Structure formats: structure tokens, C-alpha cells
């Protein structure tokens, strides 16, 4: 397998709005990030993925960009950015930017021009269509944030496409001028010295031109745009062009957000010889349980989780590279969803999940606060949410259509809302968890007195130090980075067990996903006297006894050398 720095790296995602506020306005900012670089250095990560910091009216917290070459005022200035980048580089930390180019803000200069008149030079930068008459949009597609995916614009009596909010009009990638603008903007950032791109919903940039109605699912109001917009007809052509014109000219790490991606499709985006991207984010494992849309409270059955993870581990082997994650700014907290966030089991299960993920093949991504075992927020009321996805869904499903019971929807939000990940980072036990001296834009989780970075940095048994150790192990043992993967006990509904192998070394990983003791049979060889326990969330020092029982949420990784 070809070696690469980004295969050996551990990435840490920062959601700047919620990371660290340096000036007391309640909003995280670039100076705040710079202040906390030493914390990240201590954790040991190699790369920061920075969620968007560009100028934005913040309809979707920076994922609606009005100027790609300016910094959002609340976050600081371009000088603050340059200083942050330089200080990160001084510490050996690279910075990967979020590239949001499926859409812009409706306040972007291109869109302001585009909507003015039919022969405006920017008209064709976006996707405009005539309605069907009678105030009917061009087709039945629904947007990801509720409502129609089309917005009527009276100036020219036409509709524009927005797969997300009406304030996020989709760019028309079929227009060569759009592609050239995007590529030259990317090149500008590369020349500044940034180290890569995480590409927002990049699988949606190419749409089928005829745009027929989509299938309306059970209980849905709108049609599904998926088959016409996801992995569309020219997506690979455009990414190859991007690679040739920009990516291949720099030493970058690239990862595409490709919801709905299959393993076969992933090989096109990220195959070793495809000249597109280094890796993709797939969502099969975090979407388990979404049988009828996102708003549910279904638990994730371990057997299915194992099956999905294993499929990706095995199928991409030697052909493409996995990205490993359980959390990001769009997901609830992993310990609340896949582990157990009760005070009794929170730390143990957070460490177990970390072991399970970080010992796999691929590049691990840690989302801010995950390294502390931060939990979901105890939401009880719609007024506590800030996320447009929740606010719109509540309006559509409760206020307008009465299709849902308000309490039931809030219960689903409590389990799945993106705001769970967006509550401020918990730095210490002072007011507002040390995140801000003002009023935070989204409330701090009330458990910050128990769960915070300061406390965990002092405590060698903390989740923080456990992550630190996992990161250090990856650096020390190539088998963790490059080893093959084999699933053991595929039908066990409580234990996730797998083996990694590389050049005479075998690494056994055992994880009990339940609070009950589990009997396991460890394969011969791993309980030998010279087997080395690399990490254990119960402080096990020898592999002896591992062969019989795993305690509640126990995890261990054991190495044997031929
Ligand atoms: C991606 C982002 C998400 C955003 C959406 C629209 O899924 O991760 O936060 O809302 O794209 O840009
Ligand atoms: Ca601030």
C-alpha cells in the first residue's frame, strides 16, 4: 500500500463558533483557536479541519458563504487567520479548510447579480427554471432543511434551486466560468499555505439537467432529489478537472463529504489511481436506524454497525482510504448515541468507542469535545435550539401541519439534533465552561462542572489522556495505520472484535458495547505471556484473563509479534 502523510495523520475538527471566544461576544473566533493550539498540540493531533470561517450571513452557521476570500466578522480578520495558520504550522499542525462550493449565500455578489435580470453575465452561475404555472415550482423536490427546494424570485418570474436553505442557492457547475472561479479561489487559499480541503456535500455538485419529480416517501410532503443530484452525471469529470487544475499542484489532504455514497462509488471519488480526492466521508454507520427519515430515536444495533464498518474496511483495502469518524458538527455526541452517557458509564464507554474507531484502518477524525466524552444536551423545548434544520422541521411538522406531536419531535431532536455537537467546548468549571465571558450563542451543557478539559488534563485516567494515548500509539505502530483488517465474531450482538495484521504483527481489538459482562473466546495466540496490551480502559496490564470475560464497556487492544 502506498504511504502518505494524510494516511498517518489524526485530524481534529473545530467548529469555530463553539470552540473558544476570545473577546466576550459569546461567539468563538480565530484568536480563540490560536489561544488553544497548545491544547491541541498536547492532545497530539496532526491536522485541524476548520469548519467555515468565511464571510457569511450565518443562515446555516457559515455554510452559506457570501465571500470566499474574506473572514466572517465575528470570527476576526484575515490577519487573525494568517497568524493562526502560522502558529499552527509552528507547532507542526496543518490546517484543512472547509470548501463549500455546492452553493453560496444568496448574499454572495454572484447571486446578487444573477437574480437581477436574464442577461446578466452571472445569470447562469445558478440554476434557474420556469415554474409549472399556478404558483407551482419546477418540480416537487424538497430541500434538506424542509420546504420546497425551489425559491420563487419575482424579479425575473423564475425559481432558483436550493438543495439546502433558500439562502443557499446552488451553483451551476455545468457552467465552465463557475468552475474556473471556484478553482482560482481554491488556488488563492493554497498559495496562502493551507494544507487541504474538506469538501462540503461535494457529491451534489452535478445535477441531471432534465430534473424530473422525485419519489415521495411515506409520510413525506416533497419528492426526493437524490437520484438526480447526488453522484450526478458529471461529478467525477468536475473533480478530475479540479484535481488537475488545483489539487495536484500542492501537497494537500482532501476529503469529500459524500452522503449516500456506496463503497463502489467511493472508489471513483477516492480510488488510489482516480486523481480525484484522498478520501470520502461515508454516512452509512451514522445513518443506521434512519429507516423513515432522520427524526427517530432508534438505537443502532451493533451487528449492523459491525457489518457496515467491516464492509468499508474490507472493500477499500489497497484501493482507497477510509475516513474514520463517529462525530462531527452535523451529528449528535457519540457517547450519547453509541455508548452510554449516564455518569456511571460515560467515561468507560467513551474510551471504548474511541478504541473501536481509532484502531481501524483509515484516518481518524476527532470532533471538538469528543476527546472529553462530551454528551448530548438535555433539550426540552424548541426555544433552546439554534439550528435551522430543527427550527424549520419543527415549523413544518408541528406548527404548520400538526403531523408530529411536539414532545415526540423534541425527543428526536434531543437524540439526533446537530445542536448537540454545537454547544460550546467545555474548557473548565468556571462560568460558561471557560468558553466565553459573555453570553454564549448556544447554551453550555450543564454538565460542564464534571466534564471539562482542565479537569481531564490533570487526571491521567481521563478520556482526554486516553485519546492522547490512542493518537500516540498510531504514530508508534504501523500496524494501526496500514494493517489489514479482519472481523471476528460477526454475529455477536454485544462485542465488536477484530484483528489487524501487518508484517508479522497482529493486533487484536476487543470492545464490549454493553453494560453487561460478556464472555468471549480470544483467538489462540493473543493470551500468550508475551502478548502486549497496548491500551485498556480498565487498566489491564496483561492479556491474561482477556480470553474469558469483558466487563461493562471494556475495550482492549493487544499486540503479538511473530
Ligand atoms: C454539509 C455540512 C452541513 C451543512 C450542509 C449545507 O452537510 O456539513 O453542516 O448544513 O452541508 O452546507
Ligand atoms: Ca468572539
Coordinates of C-alpha atoms and ligand atoms in Angstrom, one line a residue:
X1 CA 0.0 0.0 0.0
X2 CA 1.2 3.5 -0.9
X3 CA 2.2 5.5 2.2
X4 CA 1.1 9.1 2.6
X5 CA 1.3 11.6 5.5
X6 CA -2.5 12.0 5.5
X7 CA -2.9 8.3 6.0
X8 CA -0.8 8.5 9.1
X9 CA -2.4 11.7 10.5
X10 CA -5.1 12.2 13.1
X11 CA -7.5 15.1 12.3
X12 CA -9.3 17.3 14.8
X13 CA -12.4 19.2 13.7
X14 CA -13.0 22.7 15.0
X15 CA -16.4 24.3 14.8
X16 CA -15.1 27.8 15.3
X17 CA -18.4 29.3 16.6
X18 CA -18.3 27.0 19.6
X19 CA -14.6 26.4 20.2
X20 CA -13.2 29.5 22.1
X21 CA -14.4 33.0 22.4
X22 CA -11.5 35.5 22.9
X23 CA -13.5 38.8 23.2
X24 CA -16.6 38.0 25.2
X25 CA -19.2 38.4 22.5
X26 CA -20.4 34.8 23.1
X27 CA -19.1 33.6 19.7
X28 CA -16.0 31.5 19.2
X29 CA -13.3 33.1 17.0
X30 CA -9.9 32.7 15.3
X31 CA -7.9 34.3 18.2
X32 CA -9.7 31.9 20.5
X33 CA -8.5 29.0 18.3
X34 CA -4.9 30.4 18.3
X35 CA -5.0 30.5 22.1
X36 CA -5.9 26.9 22.3
X37 CA -3.3 25.5 19.8
X38 CA -1.2 24.3 22.7
X39 CA -4.0 22.2 24.0
X40 CA -4.3 20.5 20.6
X41 CA -0.5 20.1 20.5
X42 CA -0.7 18.3 23.8
X43 CA -3.5 16.1 22.6
X44 CA -1.2 15.2 19.7
X45 CA -3.3 15.7 16.6
X46 CA -1.7 16.5 13.3
X47 CA -4.3 18.3 11.3
X48 CA -7.2 20.7 12.0
X49 CA -10.3 20.6 9.9
X50 CA -11.7 24.1 10.3
X51 CA -15.4 24.4 9.7
X52 CA -16.2 27.5 7.6
X53 CA -14.7 30.8 8.7
X54 CA -15.6 32.8 5.6
X55 CA -17.8 35.9 5.4
X56 CA -21.4 34.7 5.9
X57 CA -24.8 36.0 7.0
X58 CA -24.9 32.8 9.1
X59 CA -28.2 31.3 7.9
X60 CA -26.5 27.9 8.3
X61 CA -23.6 29.0 10.6
X62 CA -21.1 29.7 7.9
X63 CA -22.1 27.1 5.4
X64 CA -23.7 29.9 3.5
X65 CA -20.8 31.9 2.2
X66 CA -21.0 35.5 0.8
X67 CA -17.3 36.0 0.2
X68 CA -14.9 33.1 -0.1
X69 CA -11.9 35.3 0.3
X70 CA -12.9 37.2 3.4
X71 CA -13.2 36.2 7.1
X72 CA -16.5 36.3 8.9
X73 CA -16.5 39.5 11.0
X74 CA -17.5 37.7 14.2
X75 CA -14.5 35.4 13.8
X76 CA -11.9 38.1 13.2
X77 CA -9.8 39.3 10.4
X78 CA -7.6 37.9 7.6
X79 CA -4.6 38.9 9.8
X80 CA -6.0 36.7 12.6
X81 CA -6.3 33.9 10.2
X82 CA -2.7 34.3 8.9
X83 CA -1.4 34.3 12.4
X84 CA -3.5 31.2 13.4
X85 CA -2.1 29.4 10.4
X86 CA 1.5 30.4 11.1
X87 CA 1.2 29.4 14.8
X88 CA -0.4 26.1 13.9
X89 CA 2.4 25.4 11.4
X90 CA 5.0 26.3 14.0
X91 CA 3.6 23.5 16.2
X92 CA 3.6 21.1 13.3
X93 CA -0.2 21.2 12.9
X94 CA -1.7 21.5 9.4
X95 CA -5.0 23.3 8.6
X96 CA -7.6 21.9 6.2
X97 CA -10.3 24.3 5.1
X98 CA -13.9 23.6 4.6
X99 CA -14.8 24.1 1.0
X100 CA -18.5 24.9 0.5
X101 CA -19.0 25.2 -3.3
X102 CA -22.2 23.3 -4.0
X103 CA -23.9 26.6 -3.1
X104 CA -23.1 30.1 -2.0
X105 CA -25.1 32.5 0.2
X106 CA -27.8 34.4 -1.6
X107 CA -25.9 37.5 -0.4
X108 CA -22.8 36.5 -2.4
X109 CA -22.0 39.1 -5.1
X110 CA -22.5 36.4 -7.8
X111 CA -26.1 35.7 -6.7
X112 CA -26.9 39.4 -6.2
X113 CA -26.0 39.9 -9.9
X114 CA -27.5 36.6 -11.0
X115 CA -31.0 37.4 -9.8
X116 CA -31.1 40.9 -11.4
X117 CA -32.0 40.1 -15.0
X118 CA -32.0 37.3 -17.6
X119 CA -29.0 38.5 -19.5
X120 CA -26.8 39.3 -16.5
X121 CA -23.3 37.8 -17.0
X122 CA -23.8 35.9 -13.7
X123 CA -27.3 34.7 -14.5
X124 CA -26.1 31.2 -15.5
X125 CA -23.9 30.9 -12.3
X126 CA -27.0 29.4 -10.6
X127 CA -29.8 27.0 -11.5
X128 CA -32.9 28.9 -12.7
X129 CA -36.1 27.4 -14.0
X130 CA -39.6 28.5 -15.0
X131 CA -42.4 27.3 -12.7
X132 CA -45.1 25.0 -13.8
X133 CA -47.7 27.8 -13.6
X134 CA -50.3 28.3 -10.9
X135 CA -47.5 29.2 -8.5
X136 CA -46.1 25.7 -8.8
X137 CA -42.4 25.2 -8.6
X138 CA -40.5 23.5 -11.5
X139 CA -40.7 20.1 -9.7
X140 CA -41.6 18.5 -6.4
X141 CA -38.2 18.3 -4.8
X142 CA -37.9 19.1 -1.1
X143 CA -34.8 20.8 0.4
X144 CA -32.7 19.2 3.1
X145 CA -33.9 21.9 5.5
X146 CA -37.7 21.4 4.9
X147 CA -39.9 23.1 2.3
X148 CA -39.5 23.1 -1.5
X149 CA -36.0 23.1 -3.0
X150 CA -37.1 25.9 -5.2
X151 CA -37.5 29.6 -4.3
X152 CA -39.6 31.9 -6.5
X153 CA -37.9 35.2 -7.5
X154 CA -40.3 37.8 -8.7
X155 CA -37.7 40.0 -10.4
X156 CA -37.4 37.6 -13.4
X157 CA -40.5 35.4 -12.6
X158 CA -38.4 32.3 -12.2
X159 CA -37.3 29.9 -9.5
X160 CA -33.8 29.1 -8.3
X161 CA -32.7 25.7 -6.9
X162 CA -31.5 25.4 -3.3
X163 CA -30.9 21.9 -2.0
X164 CA -30.5 23.5 1.4
X165 CA -31.9 26.8 2.7
X166 CA -33.3 29.4 0.3
X167 CA -30.3 31.4 1.5
X168 CA -28.1 28.8 0.0
X169 CA -28.7 28.9 -3.8
X170 CA -27.0 26.0 -5.7
X171 CA -24.2 26.9 -8.1
X172 CA -24.4 25.7 -11.7
X173 CA -21.3 23.6 -12.1
X174 CA -22.1 22.9 -15.7
X175 CA -21.1 26.5 -16.4
X176 CA -17.3 26.5 -17.0
X177 CA -17.0 30.0 -15.7
X178 CA -18.3 28.8 -12.3
X179 CA -15.7 26.1 -12.2
X180 CA -12.9 28.5 -13.1
X181 CA -14.0 30.9 -10.3
X182 CA -14.0 28.1 -7.8
X183 CA -10.7 26.7 -8.9
X184 CA -9.0 30.1 -8.8
X185 CA -10.4 30.8 -5.3
X186 CA -9.1 27.4 -4.1
X187 CA -5.7 28.2 -5.7
X188 CA -5.6 31.5 -3.7
X189 CA -6.0 29.6 -0.4
X190 CA -3.4 27.1 -1.4
X191 CA -0.9 29.8 -2.2
X192 CA -1.6 31.2 1.3
X193 CA -0.3 27.9 2.6
X194 CA -3.3 26.0 3.8
X195 CA -3.0 22.2 3.8
X196 CA -6.1 20.8 2.2
X197 CA -9.9 20.9 1.8
X198 CA -12.9 19.1 3.4
X199 CA -15.4 19.4 0.6
X200 CA -19.0 20.1 1.7
X201 CA -21.7 18.0 0.0
X202 CA -19.3 17.6 -2.9
X203 CA -21.3 14.6 -4.3
X204 CA -24.2 17.0 -5.1
X205 CA -22.5 19.5 -7.5
X206 CA -23.6 17.9 -10.7
X207 CA -27.4 17.7 -11.4
X208 CA -29.2 15.8 -14.1
X209 CA -30.4 18.6 -16.5
X210 CA -34.0 17.5 -17.0
X211 CA -34.9 17.5 -13.3
X212 CA -38.0 15.3 -13.1
X213 CA -40.2 14.9 -10.0
X214 CA -38.7 12.8 -7.3
X215 CA -40.3 9.9 -5.4
X216 CA -42.4 11.0 -2.4
X217 CA -41.6 8.7 0.5
X218 CA -44.0 7.5 3.1
X219 CA -45.3 10.4 5.2
X220 CA -43.2 12.9 3.2
X221 CA -44.5 16.1 1.7
X222 CA -41.9 16.6 -1.0
X223 CA -40.1 14.5 -3.6
X224 CA -36.5 13.1 -3.2
X225 CA -33.9 14.9 -5.3
X226 CA -31.3 12.2 -4.5
X227 CA -31.2 10.3 -7.8
X228 CA -30.9 13.5 -9.8
X229 CA -28.5 15.4 -7.7
X230 CA -26.3 13.0 -5.8
X231 CA -23.3 11.5 -7.7
X232 CA -24.8 13.3 -10.7
X233 CA -23.6 12.8 -14.3
X234 CA -20.5 15.0 -14.3
X235 CA -19.4 14.9 -10.7
X236 CA -16.3 12.8 -11.5
X237 CA -15.4 14.9 -14.5
X238 CA -15.5 18.1 -12.5
X239 CA -13.4 16.6 -9.6
X240 CA -10.8 15.3 -12.0
X241 CA -10.7 18.8 -13.5
X242 CA -10.3 20.3 -10.0
X243 CA -7.6 17.8 -9.2
X244 CA -5.7 18.6 -12.4
X245 CA -6.0 22.4 -12.1
X246 CA -5.5 22.8 -8.3
X247 CA -5.2 19.8 -6.0
X248 CA -2.3 18.1 -7.9
X249 CA -0.2 21.2 -7.7
X250 CA 0.1 21.2 -3.9
X251 CA 0.7 18.7 -1.1
X252 CA -2.8 18.6 0.2
X253 CA -5.2 16.4 2.1
X254 CA -8.6 16.2 0.6
X255 CA -11.8 14.6 1.9
X256 CA -15.2 14.8 0.3
X257 CA -18.4 14.8 2.2
X258 CA -20.4 12.3 0.1
X259 CA -23.6 11.4 1.8
X260 CA -25.3 8.4 0.2
X261 CA -22.0 7.1 -1.1
X262 CA -21.7 3.3 -1.7
X263 CA -18.3 1.5 -1.5
X264 CA -18.3 1.2 -5.3
X265 CA -19.0 4.9 -5.8
X266 CA -16.3 5.7 -3.1
X267 CA -13.7 4.0 -5.3
X268 CA -14.5 6.5 -8.0
X269 CA -14.1 9.5 -5.7
X270 CA -11.1 8.3 -3.8
X271 CA -9.6 5.4 -5.7
X272 CA -5.8 5.4 -5.5
X273 CA -5.5 5.9 -9.2
X274 CA -8.5 8.1 -9.9
X275 CA -6.9 11.5 -9.4
X276 CA -9.9 12.9 -7.6
X277 CA -9.8 13.0 -3.7
X278 CA -7.8 11.3 -1.0
X279 CA -10.8 10.0 0.9
X280 CA -14.5 10.5 1.4
X281 CA -16.8 10.7 4.4
X282 CA -19.5 8.0 4.1
X283 CA -22.5 8.0 6.5
X284 CA -23.9 4.5 6.5
X285 CA -22.8 3.8 10.0
X286 CA -24.3 7.0 11.5
X287 CA -27.4 6.7 9.4
X288 CA -28.3 3.3 10.8
X289 CA -31.8 3.4 12.2
X290 CA -33.0 6.1 9.8
X291 CA -35.5 3.8 8.2
X292 CA -38.1 6.6 7.8
X293 CA -36.0 9.8 7.8
X294 CA -33.7 11.4 10.3
X295 CA -36.2 12.1 13.1
X296 CA -36.3 8.9 15.1
X297 CA -35.0 7.5 18.3
X298 CA -34.0 4.1 17.0
X299 CA -30.9 2.6 18.7
X300 CA -28.1 1.4 16.4
X301 CA -27.9 -2.4 16.5
X302 CA -24.2 -3.4 17.0
X303 CA -24.4 -6.3 14.5
X304 CA -25.4 -3.8 11.7
X305 CA -22.8 -1.3 12.8
X306 CA -20.1 -4.0 12.6
X307 CA -21.3 -5.1 9.2
X308 CA -21.1 -1.6 7.8
X309 CA -17.8 -0.7 9.3
X310 CA -16.4 -4.0 8.1
X311 CA -17.7 -3.6 4.6
X312 CA -15.8 -0.3 4.3
X313 CA -12.6 -1.7 5.9
X314 CA -12.5 -4.7 3.6
X315 CA -13.8 -3.2 0.4
X316 CA -11.5 -0.2 0.2
X317 CA -8.4 -2.3 1.2
X318 CA -5.5 -1.4 -1.0
X319 CA -7.7 0.6 -3.4
X320 CA -8.8 3.6 -1.4
X321 CA -8.5 5.1 2.1
X322 CA -11.2 5.3 4.8
X323 CA -12.0 8.3 6.9
X324 CA -13.0 7.2 10.4
X325 CA -15.5 9.2 12.5
X326 CA -18.4 8.9 14.9
X327 CA -18.9 12.6 15.4
X328 CA -18.9 15.9 13.5
X329 CA -20.8 19.2 13.6
X330 CA -23.9 17.5 12.0
X331 CA -24.1 14.5 14.3
X332 CA -25.1 14.1 17.9
X333 CA -22.5 13.2 20.5
X334 CA -21.2 9.6 20.0
X335 CA -21.1 8.7 23.7
X336 CA -24.8 9.5 23.9
X337 CA -25.7 7.7 20.7
X338 CA -23.4 4.7 20.5
X339 CA -22.2 4.5 24.1
X340 CA -23.8 5.2 27.5
X341 CA -23.8 8.8 28.8
X342 CA -25.0 8.0 32.3
X343 CA -22.5 9.3 34.9
X344 CA -21.6 5.7 35.7
X345 CA -20.6 4.5 32.3
X346 CA -19.8 7.7 30.3
X347 CA -16.0 7.6 30.6
X348 CA -15.7 3.9 30.1
X349 CA -18.0 3.8 27.1
X350 CA -16.4 6.9 25.5
X351 CA -13.0 5.2 25.8
X352 CA -14.4 2.0 24.4
X353 CA -15.8 3.8 21.3
X354 CA -12.5 5.6 20.8
X355 CA -10.6 2.3 20.9
X356 CA -13.0 0.7 18.5
X357 CA -12.7 3.5 15.9
X358 CA -9.0 4.5 16.3
X359 CA -7.6 1.0 15.9
X360 CA -9.2 0.7 12.5
X361 CA -7.6 1.4 9.1
X362 CA -8.2 4.9 7.9
X363 CA -7.6 8.5 9.0
X364 CA -9.4 9.2 12.3
X365 CA -11.3 12.4 12.9
X366 CA -12.0 13.7 16.4
X367 CA -14.7 16.3 16.7
X368 CA -14.1 19.0 19.4
X369 CA -15.1 17.8 22.8
X370 CA -15.3 14.1 21.7
X371 CA -11.9 13.8 23.3
X372 CA -13.5 14.7 26.6
X373 CA -16.5 12.4 26.2
X374 CA -18.9 15.4 25.9
X375 CA -22.5 14.4 25.8
X376 CA -25.8 15.4 24.1
X377 CA -27.6 18.4 25.7
X378 CA -30.8 17.8 27.7
X379 CA -33.0 19.8 25.3
X380 CA -36.7 20.1 26.4
X381 CA -38.0 23.0 24.3
X382 CA -37.8 24.3 20.8
X383 CA -36.6 27.7 22.1
X384 CA -33.3 26.1 23.1
X385 CA -32.4 25.2 19.5
X386 CA -30.5 27.4 17.0
X387 CA -30.0 25.0 14.1
X388 CA -32.0 25.9 11.0
X389 CA -32.6 22.2 10.4
X390 CA -34.5 21.9 13.7
X391 CA -36.3 25.2 13.5
X392 CA -37.6 24.5 10.0
X393 CA -38.6 20.9 10.7
X394 CA -40.5 22.0 13.9
X395 CA -42.3 24.7 11.9
X396 CA -43.2 22.3 9.1
X397 CA -44.0 19.2 11.1
X398 CA -45.6 20.7 14.3
X399 CA -46.7 24.3 13.8
X400 CA -47.9 24.2 10.2
X401 CA -49.0 20.6 9.5
X402 CA -49.5 19.2 13.0
X403 CA -48.2 15.9 11.6
X404 CA -46.0 15.4 14.6
X405 CA -46.5 15.6 18.4
X406 CA -44.3 18.4 19.6
X407 CA -42.8 16.4 22.5
X408 CA -42.0 13.4 20.3
X409 CA -40.2 15.6 17.8
X410 CA -38.2 17.3 20.6
X411 CA -37.3 13.9 21.9
X412 CA -35.9 13.0 18.5
X413 CA -34.1 16.3 18.3
X414 CA -32.6 15.5 21.8
X415 CA -31.3 12.3 20.3
X416 CA -30.2 13.5 16.9
X417 CA -30.0 17.3 16.6
X418 CA -26.9 18.9 15.2
X419 CA -27.0 21.4 18.1
X420 CA -25.9 18.6 20.4
X421 CA -22.5 18.9 18.8
X422 CA -22.6 22.7 18.7
X423 CA -22.9 23.5 22.4
X424 CA -19.7 25.4 23.5
X425 CA -16.5 23.5 24.2
X426 CA -16.1 22.8 27.9
X427 CA -12.7 24.1 28.9
X428 CA -13.0 24.4 32.7
X429 CA -15.5 24.6 35.6
X430 CA -15.9 28.4 35.6
X431 CA -19.0 30.1 34.3
X432 CA -19.9 29.1 30.8
X433 CA -17.2 26.5 30.9
X434 CA -14.5 29.0 30.2
X435 CA -15.7 29.3 26.6
X436 CA -16.8 32.9 26.9
X437 CA -17.0 35.8 29.4
X438 CA -20.2 36.9 27.7
X439 CA -23.4 35.1 26.9
X440 CA -22.8 32.0 24.7
X441 CA -24.7 32.0 21.4
X442 CA -25.9 28.5 22.3
X443 CA -26.2 27.3 25.9
X444 CA -23.3 25.4 27.5
X445 CA -24.2 21.9 28.6
X446 CA -25.0 22.0 32.3
X447 CA -22.6 19.1 32.9
X448 CA -19.5 21.2 32.3
X449 CA -18.5 21.2 36.0
X450 CA -17.9 17.5 35.8
X451 CA -16.8 17.3 32.1
X452 CA -14.2 19.8 31.1
X453 CA -10.7 19.9 29.6
X454 CA -8.9 21.4 32.6
X455 CA -10.0 18.7 34.9
X456 CA -9.3 16.0 32.4
X457 CA -5.8 17.2 31.6
X458 CA -4.9 16.8 35.3
X459 CA -6.3 13.3 35.6
X460 CA -4.2 10.6 33.9
X461 CA -7.3 8.3 33.7
X462 CA -9.4 10.8 31.8
X463 CA -10.9 10.4 28.4
X464 CA -8.6 13.1 27.2
X465 CA -5.5 11.2 28.2
X466 CA -6.9 8.0 26.7
X467 CA -7.3 9.8 23.3
X468 CA -3.8 11.1 23.7
X469 CA -2.5 7.6 24.1
X470 CA -4.5 6.3 21.1
X471 CA -3.0 9.0 19.0
X472 CA 0.5 8.3 20.2
X473 CA 0.0 4.6 19.5
X474 CA -1.0 5.2 15.9
X475 CA 2.3 7.1 15.5
X476 CA 4.3 4.3 17.1
X477 CA 2.8 1.2 15.4
X478 CA 2.4 1.0 11.6
X479 CA 0.0 -2.0 12.0
X480 CA -2.6 0.5 13.3
X481 CA -2.2 2.7 10.2
X482 CA -1.5 0.2 7.5
X483 CA -2.5 -3.3 8.8
X484 CA -5.2 -5.5 7.2
X485 CA -8.5 -5.9 9.0
X486 CA -10.4 -9.0 9.8
X487 CA -13.7 -9.1 11.7
X488 CA -14.1 -11.7 14.4
X489 CA -17.4 -12.9 16.0
X490 CA -19.5 -11.3 13.2
X491 CA -22.8 -12.5 14.9
X492 CA -22.0 -11.4 18.4
X493 CA -24.6 -8.6 19.2
X494 CA -22.6 -7.2 22.2
X495 CA -18.9 -7.5 21.3
X496 CA -17.0 -5.9 18.5
X497 CA -13.8 -7.8 17.9
X498 CA -11.3 -7.5 15.1
X499 CA -7.7 -8.2 14.2
X500 CA -5.3 -6.0 12.3
X501 CA -2.2 -7.6 10.7
X502 CA 1.0 -6.2 9.2
X503 CA 4.4 -7.8 8.6
X504 CA 4.4 -10.4 11.4
X505 CA 2.5 -8.2 13.9
X506 CA -1.1 -8.9 14.9
X507 CA -3.3 -6.5 16.8
X508 CA -6.5 -7.8 18.5
X509 CA -9.1 -5.2 19.4
X510 CA -12.0 -6.2 21.7
X511 CA -14.9 -3.9 22.6
X512 CA -17.9 -4.6 24.7
X513 CA -20.7 -2.3 23.6
X514 CA -22.9 -3.2 26.6
X515 CA -23.1 -2.7 30.3
X516 CA -23.2 -6.5 30.9
X517 CA -20.3 -8.8 31.2
X518 CA -19.6 -10.7 28.0
X519 CA -17.9 -14.0 27.6
X520 CA -15.5 -14.0 24.6
X521 CA -13.2 -16.5 23.2
X522 CA -10.0 -14.8 22.3
X523 CA -8.2 -16.4 19.3
X524 CA -5.2 -18.6 20.3
X525 CA -2.0 -16.6 20.5
X526 CA -3.4 -13.4 22.0
X527 CA -3.4 -14.6 25.5
X528 CA 0.3 -15.7 25.4
X529 CA 2.6 -14.4 28.1
X530 CA 4.4 -12.1 25.7
X531 CA 1.2 -10.5 24.2
X532 CA 1.4 -6.8 24.9
X533 CA -1.6 -4.8 26.0
X534 CA -1.3 -1.5 24.1
X535 CA -4.3 0.1 25.7
X536 CA -7.1 -0.9 28.0
X537 CA -9.9 1.2 29.5
X538 CA -9.8 -0.9 32.7
X539 CA -6.0 -0.5 33.2
X540 CA -5.3 -4.1 32.3
X541 CA -1.6 -4.8 32.1
X542 CA -1.6 -8.3 30.8
X543 CA -3.6 -10.2 28.3
X544 CA -4.2 -13.0 30.7
X545 CA -7.9 -13.3 31.5
X546 CA -9.0 -11.4 28.5
X547 CA -9.9 -14.7 27.0
X548 CA -12.9 -15.2 29.3
X549 CA -14.9 -12.1 30.1
X550 CA -15.1 -8.5 29.1
X551 CA -16.5 -6.2 31.8
X552 CA -19.1 -3.3 31.2
X553 CA -17.9 -1.3 28.1
X554 CA -14.5 -2.8 28.4
X555 CA -12.1 -2.3 25.5
X556 CA -8.6 -3.5 24.9
X557 CA -6.0 -3.7 22.1
X558 CA -3.4 -6.5 22.3
X559 CA -0.4 -6.9 20.1
X560 CA 1.6 -10.0 19.4
X561 CA 4.7 -10.2 17.3
X562 CA 5.7 -13.4 15.5
Ligands
LIG1 C1 -23.0 19.8 4.9 C2 -22.5 20.5 6.2 C3 -23.7 21.0 7.0 C4 -24.4 22.0 6.1 C5 -24.7 21.5 4.7 C6 -25.0 22.6 3.8 O1 -23.7 18.7 5.2 O2 -21.7 19.6 6.9 O3 -23.4 21.5 8.2 O4 -25.6 22.4 6.7 O5 -23.6 20.8 4.2 O6 -23.9 23.3 3.5
LIG2 CA1 -15.8 36.2 19.9

